[in-house]
Short mmCIF file of C-alpha atoms in Angstrom, two decimals:
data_model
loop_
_atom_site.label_atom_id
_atom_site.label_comp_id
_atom_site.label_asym_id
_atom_site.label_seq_id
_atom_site.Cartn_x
_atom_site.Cartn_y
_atom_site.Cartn_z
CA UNK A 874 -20.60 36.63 -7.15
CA UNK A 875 -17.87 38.31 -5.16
CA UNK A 876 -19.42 41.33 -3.32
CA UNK A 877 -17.02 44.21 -4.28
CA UNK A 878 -15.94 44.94 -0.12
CA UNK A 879 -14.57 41.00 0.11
CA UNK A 880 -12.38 40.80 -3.01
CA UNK A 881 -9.49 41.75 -1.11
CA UNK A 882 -10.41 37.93 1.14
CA UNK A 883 -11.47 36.27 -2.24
CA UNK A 884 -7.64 37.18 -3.28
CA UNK A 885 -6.29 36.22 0.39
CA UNK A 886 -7.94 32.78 0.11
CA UNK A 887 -6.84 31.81 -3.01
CA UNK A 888 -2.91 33.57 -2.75
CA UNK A 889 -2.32 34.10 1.11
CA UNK A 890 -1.52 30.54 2.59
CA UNK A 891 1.55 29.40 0.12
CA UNK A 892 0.08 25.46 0.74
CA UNK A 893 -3.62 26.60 -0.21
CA UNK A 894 -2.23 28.47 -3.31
CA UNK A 895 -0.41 25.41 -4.58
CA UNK A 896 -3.84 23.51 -4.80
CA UNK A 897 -5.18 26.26 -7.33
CA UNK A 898 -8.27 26.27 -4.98
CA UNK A 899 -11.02 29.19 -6.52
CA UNK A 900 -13.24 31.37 -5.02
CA UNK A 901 -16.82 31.58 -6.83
CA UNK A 902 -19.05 33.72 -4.63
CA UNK A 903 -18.72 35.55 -1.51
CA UNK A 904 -21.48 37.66 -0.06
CA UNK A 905 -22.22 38.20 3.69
CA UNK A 906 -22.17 35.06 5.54
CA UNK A 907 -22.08 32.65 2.41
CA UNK A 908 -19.13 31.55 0.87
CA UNK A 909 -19.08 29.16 -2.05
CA UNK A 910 -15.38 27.55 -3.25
CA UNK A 911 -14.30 25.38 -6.16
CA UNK A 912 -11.46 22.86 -6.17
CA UNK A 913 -10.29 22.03 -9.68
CA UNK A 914 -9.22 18.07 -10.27
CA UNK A 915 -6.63 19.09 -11.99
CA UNK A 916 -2.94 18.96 -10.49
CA UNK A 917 -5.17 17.57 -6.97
CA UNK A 918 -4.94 13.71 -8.29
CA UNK A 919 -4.23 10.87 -6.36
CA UNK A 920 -2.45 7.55 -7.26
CA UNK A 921 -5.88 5.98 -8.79
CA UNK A 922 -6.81 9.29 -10.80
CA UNK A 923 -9.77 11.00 -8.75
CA UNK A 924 -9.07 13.78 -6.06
CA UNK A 925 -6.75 13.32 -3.42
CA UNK A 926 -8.00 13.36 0.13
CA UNK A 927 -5.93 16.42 1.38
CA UNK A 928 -7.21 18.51 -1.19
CA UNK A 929 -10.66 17.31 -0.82
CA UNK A 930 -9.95 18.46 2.88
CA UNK A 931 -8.24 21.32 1.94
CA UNK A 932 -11.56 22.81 0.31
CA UNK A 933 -13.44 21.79 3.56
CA UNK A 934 -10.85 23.45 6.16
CA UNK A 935 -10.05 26.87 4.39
CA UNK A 936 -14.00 26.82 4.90
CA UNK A 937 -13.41 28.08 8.45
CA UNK A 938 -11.49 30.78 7.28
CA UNK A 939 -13.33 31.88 4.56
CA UNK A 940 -16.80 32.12 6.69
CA UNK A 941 -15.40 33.48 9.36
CA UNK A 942 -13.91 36.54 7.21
CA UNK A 943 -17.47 37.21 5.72
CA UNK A 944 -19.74 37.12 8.85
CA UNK A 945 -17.29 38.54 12.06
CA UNK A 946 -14.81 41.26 13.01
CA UNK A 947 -11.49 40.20 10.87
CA UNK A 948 -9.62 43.61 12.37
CA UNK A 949 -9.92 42.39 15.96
CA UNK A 950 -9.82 38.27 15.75
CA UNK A 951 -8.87 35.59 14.40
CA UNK A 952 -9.86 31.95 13.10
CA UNK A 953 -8.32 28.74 13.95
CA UNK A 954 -9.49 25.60 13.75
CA UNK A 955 -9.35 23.01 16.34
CA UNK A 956 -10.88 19.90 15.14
CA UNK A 957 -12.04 18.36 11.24
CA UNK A 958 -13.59 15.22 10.47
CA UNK A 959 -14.03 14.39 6.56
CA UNK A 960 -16.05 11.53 5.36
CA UNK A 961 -15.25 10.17 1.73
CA UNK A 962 -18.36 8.93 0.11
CA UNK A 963 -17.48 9.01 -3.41
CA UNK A 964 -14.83 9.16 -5.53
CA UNK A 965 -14.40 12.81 -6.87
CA UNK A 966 -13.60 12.25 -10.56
CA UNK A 967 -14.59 16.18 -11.79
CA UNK A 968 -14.05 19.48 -10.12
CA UNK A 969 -15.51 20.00 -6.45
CA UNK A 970 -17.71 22.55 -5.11
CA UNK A 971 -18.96 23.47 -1.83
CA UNK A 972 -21.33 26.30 -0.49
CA UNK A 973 -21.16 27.10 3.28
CA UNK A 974 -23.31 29.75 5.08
CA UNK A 975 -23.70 30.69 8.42
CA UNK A 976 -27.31 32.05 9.83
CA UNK A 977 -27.01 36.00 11.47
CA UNK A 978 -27.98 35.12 14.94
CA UNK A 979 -25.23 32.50 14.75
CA UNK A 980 -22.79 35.00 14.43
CA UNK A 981 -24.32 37.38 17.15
CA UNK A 982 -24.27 34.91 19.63
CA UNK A 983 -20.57 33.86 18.53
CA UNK A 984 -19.96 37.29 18.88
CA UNK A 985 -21.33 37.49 22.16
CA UNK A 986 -19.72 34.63 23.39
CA UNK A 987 -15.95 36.63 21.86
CA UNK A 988 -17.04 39.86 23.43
CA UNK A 989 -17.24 37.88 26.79
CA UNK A 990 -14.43 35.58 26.59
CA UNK A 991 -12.03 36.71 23.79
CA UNK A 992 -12.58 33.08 22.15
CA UNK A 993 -15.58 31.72 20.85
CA UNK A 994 -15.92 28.41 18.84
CA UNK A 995 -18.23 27.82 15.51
CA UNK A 996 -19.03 24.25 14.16
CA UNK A 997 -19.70 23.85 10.54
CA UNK A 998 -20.49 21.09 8.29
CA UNK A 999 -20.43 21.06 4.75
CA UNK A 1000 -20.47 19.01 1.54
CA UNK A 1001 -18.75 18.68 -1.06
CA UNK A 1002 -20.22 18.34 -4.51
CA UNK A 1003 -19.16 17.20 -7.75
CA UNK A 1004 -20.51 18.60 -11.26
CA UNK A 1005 -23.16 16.39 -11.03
CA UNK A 1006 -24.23 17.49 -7.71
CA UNK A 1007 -23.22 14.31 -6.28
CA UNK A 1008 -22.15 14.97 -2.59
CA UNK A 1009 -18.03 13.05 -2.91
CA UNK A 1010 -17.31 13.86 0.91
CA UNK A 1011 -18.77 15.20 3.83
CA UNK A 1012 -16.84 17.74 6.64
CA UNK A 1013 -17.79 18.66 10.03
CA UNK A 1014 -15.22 21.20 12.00
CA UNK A 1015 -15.02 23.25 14.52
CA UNK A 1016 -13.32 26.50 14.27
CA UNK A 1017 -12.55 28.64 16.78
CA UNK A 1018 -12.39 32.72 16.82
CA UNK A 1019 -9.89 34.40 18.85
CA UNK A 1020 -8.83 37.97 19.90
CA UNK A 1021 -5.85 38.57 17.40
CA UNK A 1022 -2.61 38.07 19.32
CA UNK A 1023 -0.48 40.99 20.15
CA UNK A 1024 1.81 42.76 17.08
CA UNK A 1025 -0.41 40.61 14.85
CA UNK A 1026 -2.29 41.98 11.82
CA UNK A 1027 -4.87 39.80 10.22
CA UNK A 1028 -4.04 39.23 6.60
CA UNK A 1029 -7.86 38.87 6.73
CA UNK A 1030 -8.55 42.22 7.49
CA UNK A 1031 -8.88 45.39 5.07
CA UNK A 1032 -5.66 46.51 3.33
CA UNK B 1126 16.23 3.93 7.97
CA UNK B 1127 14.65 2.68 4.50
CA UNK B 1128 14.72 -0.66 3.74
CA UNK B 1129 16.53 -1.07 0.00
CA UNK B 1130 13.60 -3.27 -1.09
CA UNK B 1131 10.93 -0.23 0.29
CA UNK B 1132 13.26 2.74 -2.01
CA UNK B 1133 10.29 2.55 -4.52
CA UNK B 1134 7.98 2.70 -1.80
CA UNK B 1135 9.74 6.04 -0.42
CA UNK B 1136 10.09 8.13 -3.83
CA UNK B 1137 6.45 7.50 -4.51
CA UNK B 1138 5.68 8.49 -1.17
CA UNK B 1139 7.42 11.75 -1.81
CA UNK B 1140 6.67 12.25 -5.34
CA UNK B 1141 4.10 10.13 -6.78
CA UNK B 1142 1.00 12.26 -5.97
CA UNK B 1143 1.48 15.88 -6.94
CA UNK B 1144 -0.18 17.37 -4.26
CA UNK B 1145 1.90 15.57 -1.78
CA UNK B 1146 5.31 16.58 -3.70
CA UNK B 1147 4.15 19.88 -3.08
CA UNK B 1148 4.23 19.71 0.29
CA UNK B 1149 7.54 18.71 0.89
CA UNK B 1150 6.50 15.51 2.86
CA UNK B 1151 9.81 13.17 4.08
CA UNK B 1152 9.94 9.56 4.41
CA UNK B 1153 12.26 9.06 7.48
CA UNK B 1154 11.83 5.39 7.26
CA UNK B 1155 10.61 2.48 6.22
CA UNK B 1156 10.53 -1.18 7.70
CA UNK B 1157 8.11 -3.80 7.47
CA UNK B 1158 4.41 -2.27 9.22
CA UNK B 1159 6.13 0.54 10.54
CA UNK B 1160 7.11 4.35 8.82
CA UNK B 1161 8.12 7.10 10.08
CA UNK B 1162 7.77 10.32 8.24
CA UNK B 1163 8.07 14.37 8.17
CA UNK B 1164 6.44 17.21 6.75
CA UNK B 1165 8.88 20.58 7.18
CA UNK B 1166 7.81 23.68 8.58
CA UNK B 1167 9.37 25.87 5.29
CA UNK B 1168 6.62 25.71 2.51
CA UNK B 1169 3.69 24.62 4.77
CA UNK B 1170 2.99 27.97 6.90
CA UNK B 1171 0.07 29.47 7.55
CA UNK B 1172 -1.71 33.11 7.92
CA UNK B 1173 -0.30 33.26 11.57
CA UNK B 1174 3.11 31.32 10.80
CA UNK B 1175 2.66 28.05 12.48
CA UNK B 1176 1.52 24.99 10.00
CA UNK B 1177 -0.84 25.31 7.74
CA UNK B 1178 -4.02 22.78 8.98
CA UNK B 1179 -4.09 21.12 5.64
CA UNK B 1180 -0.24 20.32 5.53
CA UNK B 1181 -0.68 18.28 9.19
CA UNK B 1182 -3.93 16.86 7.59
CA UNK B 1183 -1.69 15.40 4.73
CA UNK B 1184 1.08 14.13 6.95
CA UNK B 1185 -1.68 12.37 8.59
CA UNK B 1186 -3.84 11.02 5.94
CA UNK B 1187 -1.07 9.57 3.69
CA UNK B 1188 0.39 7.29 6.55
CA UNK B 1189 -2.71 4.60 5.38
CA UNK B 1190 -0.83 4.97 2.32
CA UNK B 1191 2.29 3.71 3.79
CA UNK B 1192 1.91 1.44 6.06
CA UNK B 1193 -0.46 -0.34 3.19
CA UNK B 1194 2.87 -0.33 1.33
CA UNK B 1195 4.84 -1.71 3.85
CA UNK B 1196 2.19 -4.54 5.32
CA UNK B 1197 0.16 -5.38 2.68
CA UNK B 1198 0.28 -6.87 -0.80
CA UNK B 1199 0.90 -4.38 -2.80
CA UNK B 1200 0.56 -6.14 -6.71
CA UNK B 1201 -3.07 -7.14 -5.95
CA UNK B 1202 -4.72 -4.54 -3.54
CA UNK B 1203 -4.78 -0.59 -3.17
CA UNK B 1204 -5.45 1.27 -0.25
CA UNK B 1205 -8.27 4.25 0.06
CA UNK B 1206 -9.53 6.37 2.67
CA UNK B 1207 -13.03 6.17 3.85
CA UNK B 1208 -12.16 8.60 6.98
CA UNK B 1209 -10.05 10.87 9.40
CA UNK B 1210 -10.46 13.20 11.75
CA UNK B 1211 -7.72 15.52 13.07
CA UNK B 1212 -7.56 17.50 17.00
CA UNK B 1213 -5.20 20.28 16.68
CA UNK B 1214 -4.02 20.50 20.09
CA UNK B 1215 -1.42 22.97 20.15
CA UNK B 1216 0.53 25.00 17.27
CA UNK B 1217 2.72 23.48 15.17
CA UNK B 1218 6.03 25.69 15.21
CA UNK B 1219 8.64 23.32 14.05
CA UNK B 1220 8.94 20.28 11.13
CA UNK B 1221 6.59 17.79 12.24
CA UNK B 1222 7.10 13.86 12.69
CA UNK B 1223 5.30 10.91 12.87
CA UNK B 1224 5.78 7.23 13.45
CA UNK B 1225 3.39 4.51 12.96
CA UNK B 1226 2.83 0.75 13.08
CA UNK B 1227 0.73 -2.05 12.23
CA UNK B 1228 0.83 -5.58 13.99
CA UNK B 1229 1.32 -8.81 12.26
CA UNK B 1230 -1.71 -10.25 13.67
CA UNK B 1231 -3.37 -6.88 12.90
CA UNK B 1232 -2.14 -7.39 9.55
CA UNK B 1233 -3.05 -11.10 8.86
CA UNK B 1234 -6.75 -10.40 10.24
CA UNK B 1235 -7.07 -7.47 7.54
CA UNK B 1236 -5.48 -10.02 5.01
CA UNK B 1237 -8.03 -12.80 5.90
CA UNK B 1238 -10.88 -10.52 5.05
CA UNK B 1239 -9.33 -9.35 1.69
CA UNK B 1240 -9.17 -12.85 0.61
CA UNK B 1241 -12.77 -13.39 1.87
CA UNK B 1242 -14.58 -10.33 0.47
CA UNK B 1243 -12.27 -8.39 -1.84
CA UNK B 1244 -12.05 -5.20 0.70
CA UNK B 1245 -11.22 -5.00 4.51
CA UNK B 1246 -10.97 -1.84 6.93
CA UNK B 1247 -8.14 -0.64 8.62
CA UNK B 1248 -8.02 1.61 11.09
CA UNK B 1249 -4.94 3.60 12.23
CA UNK B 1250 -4.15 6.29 15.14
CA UNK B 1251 -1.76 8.74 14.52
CA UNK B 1252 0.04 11.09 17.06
CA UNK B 1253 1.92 14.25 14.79
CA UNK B 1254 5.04 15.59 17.14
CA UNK B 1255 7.10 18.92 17.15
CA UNK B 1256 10.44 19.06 17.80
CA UNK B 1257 10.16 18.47 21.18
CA UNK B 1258 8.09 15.66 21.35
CA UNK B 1259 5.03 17.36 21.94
CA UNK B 1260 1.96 16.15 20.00
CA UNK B 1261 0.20 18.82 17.93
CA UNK B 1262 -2.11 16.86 16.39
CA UNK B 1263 -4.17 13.46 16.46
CA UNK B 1264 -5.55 11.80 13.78
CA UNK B 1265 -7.41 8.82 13.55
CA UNK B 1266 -8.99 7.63 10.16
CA UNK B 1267 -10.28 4.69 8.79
CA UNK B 1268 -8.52 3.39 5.15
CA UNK B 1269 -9.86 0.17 3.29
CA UNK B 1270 -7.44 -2.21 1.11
CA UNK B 1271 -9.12 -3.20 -1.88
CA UNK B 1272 -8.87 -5.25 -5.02
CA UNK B 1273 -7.11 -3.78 -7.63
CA UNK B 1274 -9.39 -2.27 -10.43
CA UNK B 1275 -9.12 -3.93 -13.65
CA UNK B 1276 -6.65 -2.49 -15.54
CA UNK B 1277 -5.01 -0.20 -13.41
CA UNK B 1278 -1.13 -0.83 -12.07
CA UNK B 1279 -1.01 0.21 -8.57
CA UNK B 1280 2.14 2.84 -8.54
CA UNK B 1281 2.73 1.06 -4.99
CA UNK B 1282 4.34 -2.28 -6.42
CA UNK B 1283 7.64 -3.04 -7.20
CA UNK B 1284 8.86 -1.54 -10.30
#
């Protein structure tokens, strides 16, 4: 479920970034520091028929994003991400899901760390599932939060 | 430049997986082990207007792709990618290139085990570059060559 106060991020993620849009990625659930996404096989197959890589990564990277919008302060920073690895197990031959959460005293201490330094950086690592609860790939990143640059609104934050 | 007998190569590059089309991605050139290619700024931006993490990722991840095409035998094996990992080092404000190459000893090592076990590993590392010359990003990943499946036509060989 999409808690009412985050549709406005459920409809960033999906719409916002013109490259994430053209994947047709979908946004099941978003509640307070959980975030569970869906991308659909089809129009994201590769040149042997299962999921391409890039949008098997896509799913994993706009993770980030997506966590970071539900658990810290999206009117004063910013996420980036500085570093992904992805690890393909399986061949994704249905639609992928993935469910990402982040614990409360993770976010406190990322916050203190932002408060302190205007930057603060938050691994995650996450699988990817297919319908059969197969994991097809494995991601481990590490974002970073920043103070939002000058003259910049986040396209995160509440309209 | 593109060699005339790698055209085929090039157009499936660019169009042959949709997700890729959609990026925009450029083939720049192609010669035997080495490619060169570009993914433009316009259509890959992000929610802070440099490019989009995904659309580097791509760039990236698709030169296994291509240098399979232009080192390997193409009618009998097909390339997949077991792993990458990509360091964004500084943002990407302009198209981005890439060049990369594969040596012929490199290349008749990787052969010798295809012949020997049906698969082989290839590694690559991959430096993505702005305008100026600056690298933005680094990937390294890990792609296999492998047998062709029974009954599938890989989209890689000559028409």
């Amino acid at each position: 479920m999409i808690a009412r106060k985050y549709q406005h991020i459920a409809h960033y993620i999906e719409n916002g970034v013109e490259a994430i849009r053209r994947t047709g990625i979908r946004v099941l659930a978003l509640q307070d520091r959980y975030v569970k996404l869906l991308m659909p096989l089809a129009g994201n197959t590769n040149h042997i028929g299962i999921m391409y890589a890039g949008s098997l990564f896509a799913l994993g990277e706009v993770t980030g994003g997506a966590i970071f919008a539900v658990a810290f302060d999206t009117e004063h920073y910013v996420p980036i991400v500085k570093e992904v690895t992805i690890r393909y197990r399986r061949p994704a031959l249905t639609d992928i899901t993935l469910e990402s959460a982040i614990p409360a005293d993770r976010v406190a201490a990322v916050e203190t760390d932002l408060r302190e330094k205007g930057k603060a950086d938050f691994p995650l690592t996450v699988e990817l599932k297919d319908a059969g609860g197969e994991v097809v790939s494995l991601v481990q990143g590490v974002w970073q939060a920043r103070k939002m640059p000058e003259g910049l609104v986040n396209p995160l934050a509440k309209p």
